[in-house]
Coordinates of C-alpha atoms in Angstrom, one line a residue:
M1075 CA -65.2 -16.9 119.8
A1076 CA -64.0 -18.8 116.3
E1077 CA -60.3 -17.0 116.8
F1078 CA -60.6 -18.3 120.3
L1079 CA -61.3 -21.5 119.2
G1080 CA -58.6 -21.6 116.4
S1081 CA -56.1 -20.2 118.5
A1082 CA -56.7 -23.0 120.9
W1083 CA -56.4 -25.6 118.0
W1084 CA -53.6 -24.5 116.9
L1085 CA -51.9 -24.1 119.8
I1086 CA -52.4 -27.5 121.0
V1087 CA -51.5 -28.9 117.3
S1088 CA -48.1 -26.8 117.5
L1089 CA -47.2 -27.7 120.7
G1090 CA -48.2 -31.0 119.9
V1091 CA -45.6 -31.5 116.8
L1092 CA -42.9 -29.7 118.4
V1093 CA -43.1 -31.9 121.6
S1094 CA -43.1 -34.7 120.2
I1095 CA -40.7 -34.6 117.9
H1096 CA -38.2 -33.1 120.5
E1097 CA -39.3 -36.2 122.9
Y1098 CA -39.0 -38.9 120.4
G1099 CA -35.1 -37.5 119.1
H1100 CA -34.6 -37.9 123.1
F1101 CA -36.5 -41.7 122.7
W1102 CA -35.1 -43.0 119.9
V1103 CA -31.3 -41.7 120.9
A1104 CA -32.1 -43.6 123.9
R1105 CA -33.2 -46.9 122.7
R1106 CA -30.6 -47.0 120.8
C1107 CA -28.2 -46.4 123.6
G1108 CA -30.1 -49.7 125.2
V1109 CA -31.7 -47.3 128.0
K1110 CA -34.7 -48.3 128.9
V1111 CA -38.0 -45.8 128.7
L1112 CA -40.4 -46.3 131.1
R1113 CA -42.6 -43.7 130.1
F1114 CA -43.2 -41.4 126.2
S1115 CA -45.2 -38.5 127.2
I1116 CA -46.6 -35.8 125.2
G1117 CA -48.2 -33.5 127.8
F1118 CA -47.8 -33.6 131.5
G1119 CA -50.8 -34.2 134.4
K1120 CA -53.4 -37.2 133.9
P1121 CA -53.4 -39.4 131.5
L1122 CA -56.3 -39.2 128.8
W1123 CA -55.2 -41.7 127.0
M1124 CA -52.2 -45.1 127.9
R1125 CA -51.1 -47.6 126.1
R1126 CA -48.3 -50.3 127.2
G1127 CA -46.1 -50.9 124.5
R1128 CA -44.6 -54.5 124.2
D1129 CA -41.1 -53.2 125.6
G1130 CA -42.8 -52.6 128.4
T1131 CA -43.0 -48.6 127.9
E1132 CA -46.1 -46.0 128.8
Y1133 CA -47.0 -43.7 125.7
V1134 CA -48.8 -41.5 127.2
I1135 CA -51.1 -38.2 126.2
A1136 CA -51.9 -36.3 129.1
A1137 CA -54.3 -33.4 130.1
I1138 CA -52.3 -30.1 129.6
P1139 CA -50.4 -30.2 126.4
L1140 CA -47.7 -27.4 127.8
G1141 CA -44.5 -29.6 127.0
G1142 CA -43.7 -33.1 127.7
Y1143 CA -40.8 -35.8 129.3
V1144 CA -39.1 -39.5 128.8
K1145 CA -39.1 -41.1 131.6
M1146 CA -35.7 -43.3 131.3
L1147 CA -34.7 -45.9 134.4
D1148 CA -32.3 -44.3 135.8
E1149 CA -31.6 -45.8 139.9
N1150 CA -30.9 -42.9 140.7
Q1151 CA -34.3 -41.2 141.1
L1152 CA -36.1 -45.0 141.3
P1153 CA -36.2 -46.2 145.3
E1154 CA -37.9 -48.6 143.3
S1155 CA -37.4 -51.3 139.8
P1156 CA -40.2 -51.6 137.4
S1157 CA -40.8 -55.1 139.2
G1158 CA -42.0 -53.2 142.7
H1159 CA -38.2 -54.5 144.4
G1160 CA -36.2 -52.1 146.5
T1161 CA -33.4 -52.8 143.9
L1162 CA -33.2 -52.8 140.5
S1163 CA -31.6 -56.4 139.1
E1164 CA -28.5 -56.9 136.9
Q1165 CA -30.3 -56.5 133.7
E1166 CA -32.1 -53.1 134.8
L1167 CA -29.0 -51.7 135.8
E1168 CA -27.1 -52.8 132.3
Q1169 CA -30.3 -50.6 131.0
S1170 CA -30.1 -47.7 133.6
F1171 CA -29.4 -43.8 132.0
N1172 CA -27.1 -43.5 134.8
R1173 CA -25.0 -46.2 134.4
K1174 CA -24.5 -45.4 130.7
P1175 CA -20.5 -43.7 129.5
V1176 CA -21.0 -39.8 129.6
W1177 CA -20.5 -39.5 126.0
K1178 CA -23.7 -41.4 125.4
R1179 CA -25.9 -40.0 128.2
I1180 CA -24.6 -36.7 125.9
A1181 CA -26.0 -38.2 122.7
I1182 CA -29.4 -38.6 124.0
V1183 CA -29.9 -35.6 126.6
A1184 CA -28.7 -33.6 123.5
A1185 CA -30.9 -35.5 120.3
G1186 CA -34.3 -33.8 122.0
P1187 CA -32.9 -30.3 120.7
V1188 CA -31.4 -31.6 117.7
A1189 CA -34.6 -33.0 116.7
N1190 CA -35.9 -29.6 116.5
L1191 CA -33.4 -28.2 114.4
A1192 CA -33.6 -31.1 112.5
L1193 CA -37.1 -30.6 112.2
C1194 CA -37.0 -26.4 111.5
V1195 CA -34.5 -27.7 108.3
A1196 CA -37.6 -29.8 106.6
L1197 CA -40.4 -27.4 107.4
L1198 CA -38.7 -24.8 105.5
W1199 CA -38.1 -27.3 103.0
G1200 CA -41.6 -28.2 102.8
M1201 CA -42.4 -24.5 102.5
F1202 CA -39.9 -23.7 99.9
V1203 CA -41.0 -26.2 97.7
I1204 CA -44.7 -25.8 98.4
G1205 CA -44.4 -22.1 97.8
R1206 CA -45.0 -19.2 100.0
P1207 CA -47.4 -15.9 98.6
D1208 CA -46.6 -13.0 99.7
Y1209 CA -46.1 -9.3 98.9
A1210 CA -43.6 -7.8 96.3
P1211 CA -41.3 -5.7 98.1
V1212 CA -42.3 -2.6 96.3
V1213 CA -42.5 1.2 98.3
G1214 CA -45.7 2.5 98.2
Q1215 CA -44.7 5.8 100.4
S1216 CA -41.6 6.6 101.3
E1217 CA -41.7 9.0 104.6
R1218 CA -38.7 10.4 107.2
I1219 CA -35.3 9.0 107.1
A1220 CA -36.3 6.7 104.1
A1221 CA -37.3 9.5 101.7
E1222 CA -34.3 11.2 102.9
A1223 CA -32.2 8.8 101.8
G1224 CA -33.8 8.4 98.6
L1225 CA -35.8 5.7 98.3
Q1226 CA -39.4 6.9 96.1
P1227 CA -42.8 5.2 95.6
G1228 CA -42.3 2.6 93.3
D1229 CA -38.8 1.2 94.0
T1230 CA -38.4 -2.2 93.9
V1231 CA -36.3 -3.5 97.6
L1232 CA -33.7 -6.7 96.3
A1233 CA -31.8 -6.7 99.3
V1234 CA -31.0 -5.4 102.2
G1235 CA -27.4 -5.8 103.4
D1236 CA -26.1 -9.0 102.0
R1237 CA -30.0 -10.3 102.2
A1238 CA -31.6 -10.6 99.2
T1239 CA -35.6 -9.6 99.8
P1240 CA -37.3 -11.3 97.1
T1241 CA -40.5 -10.4 99.3
W1242 CA -41.9 -7.8 101.4
S1243 CA -41.9 -9.9 104.7
E1244 CA -38.1 -10.3 103.7
V1245 CA -37.5 -7.0 103.7
Q1246 CA -39.1 -6.8 106.9
M1247 CA -37.3 -9.4 108.4
A1248 CA -33.9 -7.6 107.6
L1249 CA -35.0 -4.1 108.6
V1250 CA -36.1 -4.9 111.8
P1251 CA -32.7 -6.2 113.6
A1252 CA -30.7 -3.7 112.1
A1253 CA -33.1 -0.7 113.7
L1254 CA -32.9 -2.5 116.8
D1255 CA -29.2 -2.0 116.3
R1256 CA -30.0 1.2 115.0
A1257 CA -27.4 0.5 112.4
D1258 CA -26.7 2.2 109.0
V1259 CA -27.9 0.1 106.3
T1260 CA -27.4 -0.3 102.5
L1261 CA -29.9 -1.0 100.6
R1262 CA -30.1 -2.5 96.9
V1263 CA -32.9 -1.3 95.0
A1264 CA -34.4 -0.7 91.0
D1265 CA -36.7 2.2 90.1
S1266 CA -39.6 1.2 88.0
E1267 CA -37.7 1.2 85.2
G1268 CA -35.3 -1.8 86.4
R1269 CA -32.4 0.9 87.1
E1270 CA -30.5 -0.5 90.0
R1271 CA -28.6 2.2 92.7
S1272 CA -27.7 1.8 96.3
V1273 CA -29.3 3.6 99.6
D1274 CA -28.1 3.7 102.5
L1275 CA -30.3 3.8 105.6
P1276 CA -28.9 5.9 108.0
L1277 CA -30.5 4.3 111.1
D1278 CA -28.7 5.9 113.9
R1279 CA -31.1 8.9 113.6
L1280 CA -34.0 6.3 115.0
P1281 CA -35.6 8.3 118.2
E1282 CA -34.4 6.2 121.3
D1283 CA -38.3 5.1 122.1
F1284 CA -39.9 4.0 118.7
D1285 CA -42.3 1.6 118.3
E1286 CA -40.3 -1.6 117.9
R1287 CA -43.2 -3.4 116.8
N1288 CA -43.1 -0.8 113.6
A1289 CA -39.9 -0.4 113.2
V1290 CA -40.1 -0.6 109.3
G1291 CA -43.3 2.5 109.6
V1292 CA -41.3 4.7 111.8
I1293 CA -38.2 4.3 109.8
G1294 CA -40.8 5.8 107.2
L1295 CA -42.0 2.7 104.7
L1296 CA -44.7 1.8 103.9
P1297 CA -45.5 -1.1 100.9
R1298 CA -46.8 -0.4 98.0
H1299 CA -49.6 -3.6 98.7
Q1300 CA -50.7 -1.3 102.1
Q1301 CA -51.9 0.9 99.6
P1302 CA -54.6 -0.7 97.3
P1303 CA -56.3 1.5 94.7
A1304 CA -59.2 2.6 95.3
L1305 CA -61.2 0.7 93.5
V1306 CA -65.2 1.0 94.1
G1307 CA -66.2 -3.1 95.1
Q1308 CA -69.5 -2.9 95.6
V1309 CA -71.6 0.2 96.1
Q1310 CA -74.3 -0.5 99.0
P1311 CA -78.4 0.2 98.0
E1312 CA -79.5 3.2 99.7
G1313 CA -76.0 4.4 100.5
A1314 CA -75.0 7.3 99.5
A1315 CA -72.9 6.6 96.2
W1316 CA -75.9 4.5 95.0
G1317 CA -76.9 5.4 91.4
V1318 CA -73.7 7.4 91.5
L1319 CA -70.5 5.3 91.7
A1320 CA -70.6 2.0 89.7
E1321 CA -68.3 -1.2 90.5
G1322 CA -64.9 -1.0 88.7
D1323 CA -65.1 2.8 89.0
L1324 CA -61.5 4.2 90.4
I1325 CA -61.8 6.9 92.4
T1326 CA -59.3 9.6 91.7
A1327 CA -59.8 12.7 93.6
I1328 CA -62.4 13.7 96.3
D1329 CA -63.6 17.4 96.1
G1330 CA -60.4 18.0 94.3
V1331 CA -57.9 16.5 96.4
P1332 CA -55.9 13.5 95.1
I1333 CA -56.9 10.3 95.9
R1334 CA -53.8 7.9 95.4
S1335 CA -55.4 4.6 97.6
W1336 CA -58.4 2.9 99.5
S1337 CA -57.3 4.4 102.7
D1338 CA -57.5 8.2 101.4
I1339 CA -61.0 7.8 101.2
G1340 CA -62.1 7.7 104.7
P1341 CA -60.1 10.8 105.9
E1342 CA -61.7 13.1 102.8
V1343 CA -65.1 11.7 102.9
Q1344 CA -65.1 13.0 107.1
K1345 CA -63.7 16.2 105.8
L1346 CA -66.9 16.5 103.3
G1347 CA -69.7 15.1 106.0
E1348 CA -68.5 17.6 108.8
R1349 CA -68.4 20.7 106.0
G1350 CA -71.7 19.8 104.5
G1351 CA -73.5 20.0 101.4
I1352 CA -72.8 18.4 98.2
A1353 CA -69.0 17.4 96.5
M1354 CA -68.1 16.3 93.4
I1355 CA -66.2 13.1 93.2
E1356 CA -63.8 12.2 90.2
V1357 CA -63.9 8.9 89.1
E1358 CA -62.3 6.8 85.8
R1359 CA -64.8 4.3 84.1
D1360 CA -64.5 2.4 81.2
D1361 CA -61.1 4.1 80.2
E1362 CA -63.8 7.9 80.6
R1363 CA -62.8 10.2 83.6
L1364 CA -66.0 11.0 85.2
A1365 CA -66.8 14.0 87.8
L1366 CA -70.4 13.3 89.9
E1367 CA -71.8 14.4 92.3
I1368 CA -72.1 12.8 95.9
Q1369 CA -73.2 14.1 99.9
P1370 CA -72.1 11.7 102.3
R1371 CA -74.2 10.0 104.6
L1372 CA -74.2 9.8 108.7
T1373 CA -73.9 5.7 109.8
R1374 CA -73.9 3.9 112.4
S1375 CA -71.5 1.3 113.2
E1376 CA -72.6 -1.8 115.1
D1377 CA -70.5 -0.2 118.0
G1378 CA -72.5 2.3 118.1
R1379 CA -70.1 4.9 116.6
Q1380 CA -71.2 7.6 114.0
F1381 CA -69.4 8.2 111.1
W1382 CA -69.5 9.5 107.6
A1383 CA -70.0 7.6 104.5
L1384 CA -70.0 6.7 100.3
G1385 CA -71.4 3.7 101.0
V1386 CA -69.2 1.7 98.9
I1387 CA -66.8 -1.5 99.5
S1388 CA -63.5 -2.1 98.4
P1389 CA -62.4 -5.8 96.6
N1390 CA -60.6 -8.3 98.9
D1391 CA -62.2 -6.3 101.9
G1392 CA -59.3 -3.2 101.1
R1393 CA -56.7 -6.1 100.5
A1394 CA -54.1 -6.2 97.7
P1395 CA -53.7 -9.6 96.4
K1396 CA -50.5 -11.1 97.0
D1397 CA -48.6 -10.9 94.1
A1398 CA -45.1 -12.2 94.5
L1399 CA -44.2 -15.9 95.5
L1400 CA -41.3 -17.2 97.5
R1401 CA -41.1 -20.5 96.1
Y1402 CA -37.8 -23.2 94.9
G1403 CA -37.4 -26.5 93.5
P1404 CA -37.0 -29.4 95.6
L1405 CA -32.5 -29.1 94.7
Q1406 CA -32.6 -26.1 95.4
A1407 CA -34.8 -25.6 98.7
V1408 CA -32.0 -28.4 100.7
P1409 CA -29.3 -25.4 100.7
A1410 CA -31.9 -22.5 101.4
A1411 CA -33.5 -24.0 104.2
F1412 CA -29.9 -24.6 105.8
A1413 CA -29.4 -20.9 105.1
E1414 CA -32.6 -19.7 106.1
A1415 CA -32.2 -21.8 109.5
G1416 CA -28.6 -20.6 109.9
H1417 CA -30.2 -17.1 109.2
Q1418 CA -32.9 -17.4 111.8
A1419 CA -30.9 -18.7 114.5
G1420 CA -28.2 -16.1 114.5
Q1421 CA -31.2 -13.6 114.8
L1422 CA -32.2 -15.6 117.6
F1423 CA -28.8 -15.5 119.4
A1424 CA -28.9 -12.0 118.3
M1425 CA -32.5 -11.4 120.2
I1426 CA -31.3 -13.0 123.3
G1427 CA -28.1 -11.1 123.4
R1428 CA -30.5 -7.6 123.0
A1429 CA -33.1 -8.5 125.4
F1430 CA -29.9 -9.0 128.2
T1431 CA -28.4 -5.5 126.8
G1432 CA -31.4 -4.1 127.7
R1433 CA -31.8 -3.1 123.6
V1434 CA -35.1 -4.0 123.4
S1435 CA -38.7 -3.4 125.8
I1436 CA -39.2 -6.1 127.8
E1437 CA -42.5 -6.6 126.1
N1438 CA -40.6 -7.7 122.8
T1439 CA -38.6 -10.4 124.2
V1440 CA -40.7 -13.9 125.1
A1441 CA -43.6 -14.2 123.8
G1442 CA -46.4 -16.7 125.4
P1443 CA -48.9 -19.0 125.1
I1444 CA -51.5 -16.3 124.1
T1445 CA -48.8 -15.2 121.3
I1446 CA -47.7 -18.1 120.1
A1447 CA -51.5 -19.4 119.3
R1448 CA -53.0 -15.8 117.8
A1449 CA -49.8 -16.2 115.8
A1450 CA -50.6 -19.9 115.4
N1451 CA -53.7 -19.4 114.5
A1452 CA -52.9 -16.0 111.8
F1453 CA -50.4 -18.2 110.0
A1454 CA -52.5 -21.1 109.4
G1455 CA -55.2 -18.5 107.9
Q1456 CA -52.9 -17.5 105.5
G1457 CA -51.6 -21.2 104.1
L1458 CA -50.0 -24.3 104.5
A1459 CA -46.5 -22.3 103.5
W1460 CA -46.8 -20.1 106.0
Y1461 CA -48.2 -22.4 109.1
L1462 CA -44.5 -24.0 108.2
S1463 CA -43.2 -21.0 108.0
I1464 CA -43.7 -20.6 111.7
L1465 CA -43.7 -24.0 113.0
A1466 CA -40.1 -24.1 111.7
M1467 CA -39.3 -20.9 113.6
L1468 CA -40.8 -22.2 116.4
S1469 CA -39.1 -25.2 116.7
L1470 CA -36.1 -23.3 116.3
S1471 CA -37.2 -21.5 119.1
L1472 CA -37.7 -24.5 121.2
G1473 CA -34.3 -26.5 120.0
I1474 CA -32.1 -22.9 120.8
L1475 CA -34.2 -22.5 124.5
N1476 CA -33.2 -25.9 125.6
L1477 CA -29.5 -26.0 124.8
L1478 CA -29.4 -22.7 127.4
P1479 CA -27.0 -24.0 130.2
I1480 CA -29.7 -23.4 132.4
P1481 CA -30.4 -26.4 134.8
I1482 CA -33.4 -28.6 134.5
L1483 CA -33.0 -27.9 130.3
D1484 CA -31.1 -30.2 128.1
G1485 CA -28.5 -27.4 127.9
G1486 CA -28.3 -27.5 131.7
H1487 CA -27.3 -31.4 132.0
L1488 CA -25.1 -31.1 129.3
L1489 CA -23.1 -28.6 131.0
Y1490 CA -23.3 -30.9 133.9
Y1491 CA -21.8 -34.1 131.3
L1492 CA -19.6 -31.6 129.9
I1493 CA -17.9 -30.7 133.6
E1494 CA -17.8 -34.7 134.4
L1495 CA -15.7 -35.7 131.2
V1496 CA -13.3 -32.6 132.0
K1497 CA -13.1 -33.7 135.9
G1498 CA -13.5 -37.3 135.1
S1499 CA -15.9 -37.9 137.8
P1500 CA -19.6 -36.6 138.4
V1501 CA -21.1 -33.6 139.7
S1502 CA -21.8 -33.3 143.0
E1503 CA -25.4 -34.5 144.4
R1504 CA -25.3 -31.0 146.3
V1505 CA -23.8 -28.5 142.9
M1506 CA -27.1 -30.8 141.2
A1507 CA -29.8 -29.9 143.5
A1508 CA -28.5 -26.1 144.0
G1509 CA -28.3 -26.1 139.9
Q1510 CA -32.5 -27.3 140.1
Y1511 CA -33.2 -24.8 142.2
V1512 CA -31.2 -21.8 140.1
G1513 CA -32.9 -23.5 136.9
L1514 CA -36.4 -23.7 138.8
A1515 CA -36.1 -19.8 139.3
L1516 CA -34.5 -18.9 135.8
I1517 CA -37.6 -21.2 134.2
A1518 CA -40.2 -19.5 137.0
G1519 CA -39.4 -15.9 135.7
L1520 CA -39.1 -16.5 131.7
M1521 CA -43.0 -18.0 132.2
G1522 CA -43.7 -14.9 134.4
L1523 CA -41.8 -12.4 131.4
A1524 CA -44.0 -14.6 129.1
F1525 CA -47.5 -14.7 130.5
Y1526 CA -46.3 -10.5 131.3
N1527 CA -45.7 -10.1 127.5
D1528 CA -48.9 -11.6 126.9
I1529 CA -51.0 -9.5 128.7
V1530 CA -49.4 -6.6 127.8
N1531 CA -49.7 -7.1 124.1
N1532 CA -52.6 -9.3 123.9
L1533 CA -55.5 -8.4 126.9
V1534 CA -54.6 -4.7 128.0
P1535 CA -56.4 -2.2 125.7

């Protein structure tokens, strides 16, 4: 329930911020171009709150928080004037959107997406200045393609291709697109002693139907932070380890099998329990190596599942502490924010291209509200900088989506106005009406795909 409420809250907050900035872009430029704004609404449907400004504009917060709109005076869309007369006055005609020169209409329509793109850069700047805690880009385990290419545990990934990777998140974001394209990529790495070398990853050898959401794992890379040391944080009373192990013990072997990380403990304990009897567990305690006798006990989880356990708990719930920080000074963060926004935009267009060509599965193309809500909640839980990073990505996506030349979207209107510039007269009402139907069909299909992906990725067991 807590996750559901948190996800719902952060979805509303995120969409509220993004939609407000988008619509304010339209609103601000419309006012500067002399167009009368009738309503500025955040959300659709029944108004929950409304206030009329001195300029006559209605400011509204509506019940459905999945968008918003700016309603401008337009004689083509209003059968009656705001005053209730059948025709617009001369003053109203001067303030009508459709009477403005085409370049002003282009500026007003483009202002929404541009506002989102500007917000993306501002949010990235804030993220860089605050500093985003992350994990160091250190390899913990190397298998399959990664091992055959020469990557070793302890290697630090300095760059993937021409993109620097100061954190493991940067490594993932650089490797995933290359994996989806099955494009060979060169990694610049440094070993544990700081010696640098280049490693060529032959990603064209990836299987045809690999798990796209675990591309890095399929390559054979496991980061160091996913292999926390087998350090005892707490010994549970009445557990098998009570009186045997102590807080701070580092488990190094179980029944002669080396233990390199916390994740190695569970499988070995299950083997011991199934075999039965007492075994030896080796630990390091206060710089001493000890061999102690232990016998796992059968335990029942909250869901009724039985398993063999020692009764020990890892510090930090088995999660390694974050040991890297992606951060720039206020001045350095400016070009970094623009560069990151440009990189993310390029990746977004590339993903759209992969979707149209079928190079990515349908489940990994468009995210619906459930996926966005859960991601926003997860990122917010990691701190302000992480939340700013996903908000920036969503703002960029919203801006680019609205620029697509689809009727009923901003990009569709821009297409009409560009045609008007070329031909010297507005697009006919018949063409615009046909475009509306096409646009509605496309948007309906896009929304259907988003909800389908939500069901597949979040609700189907």
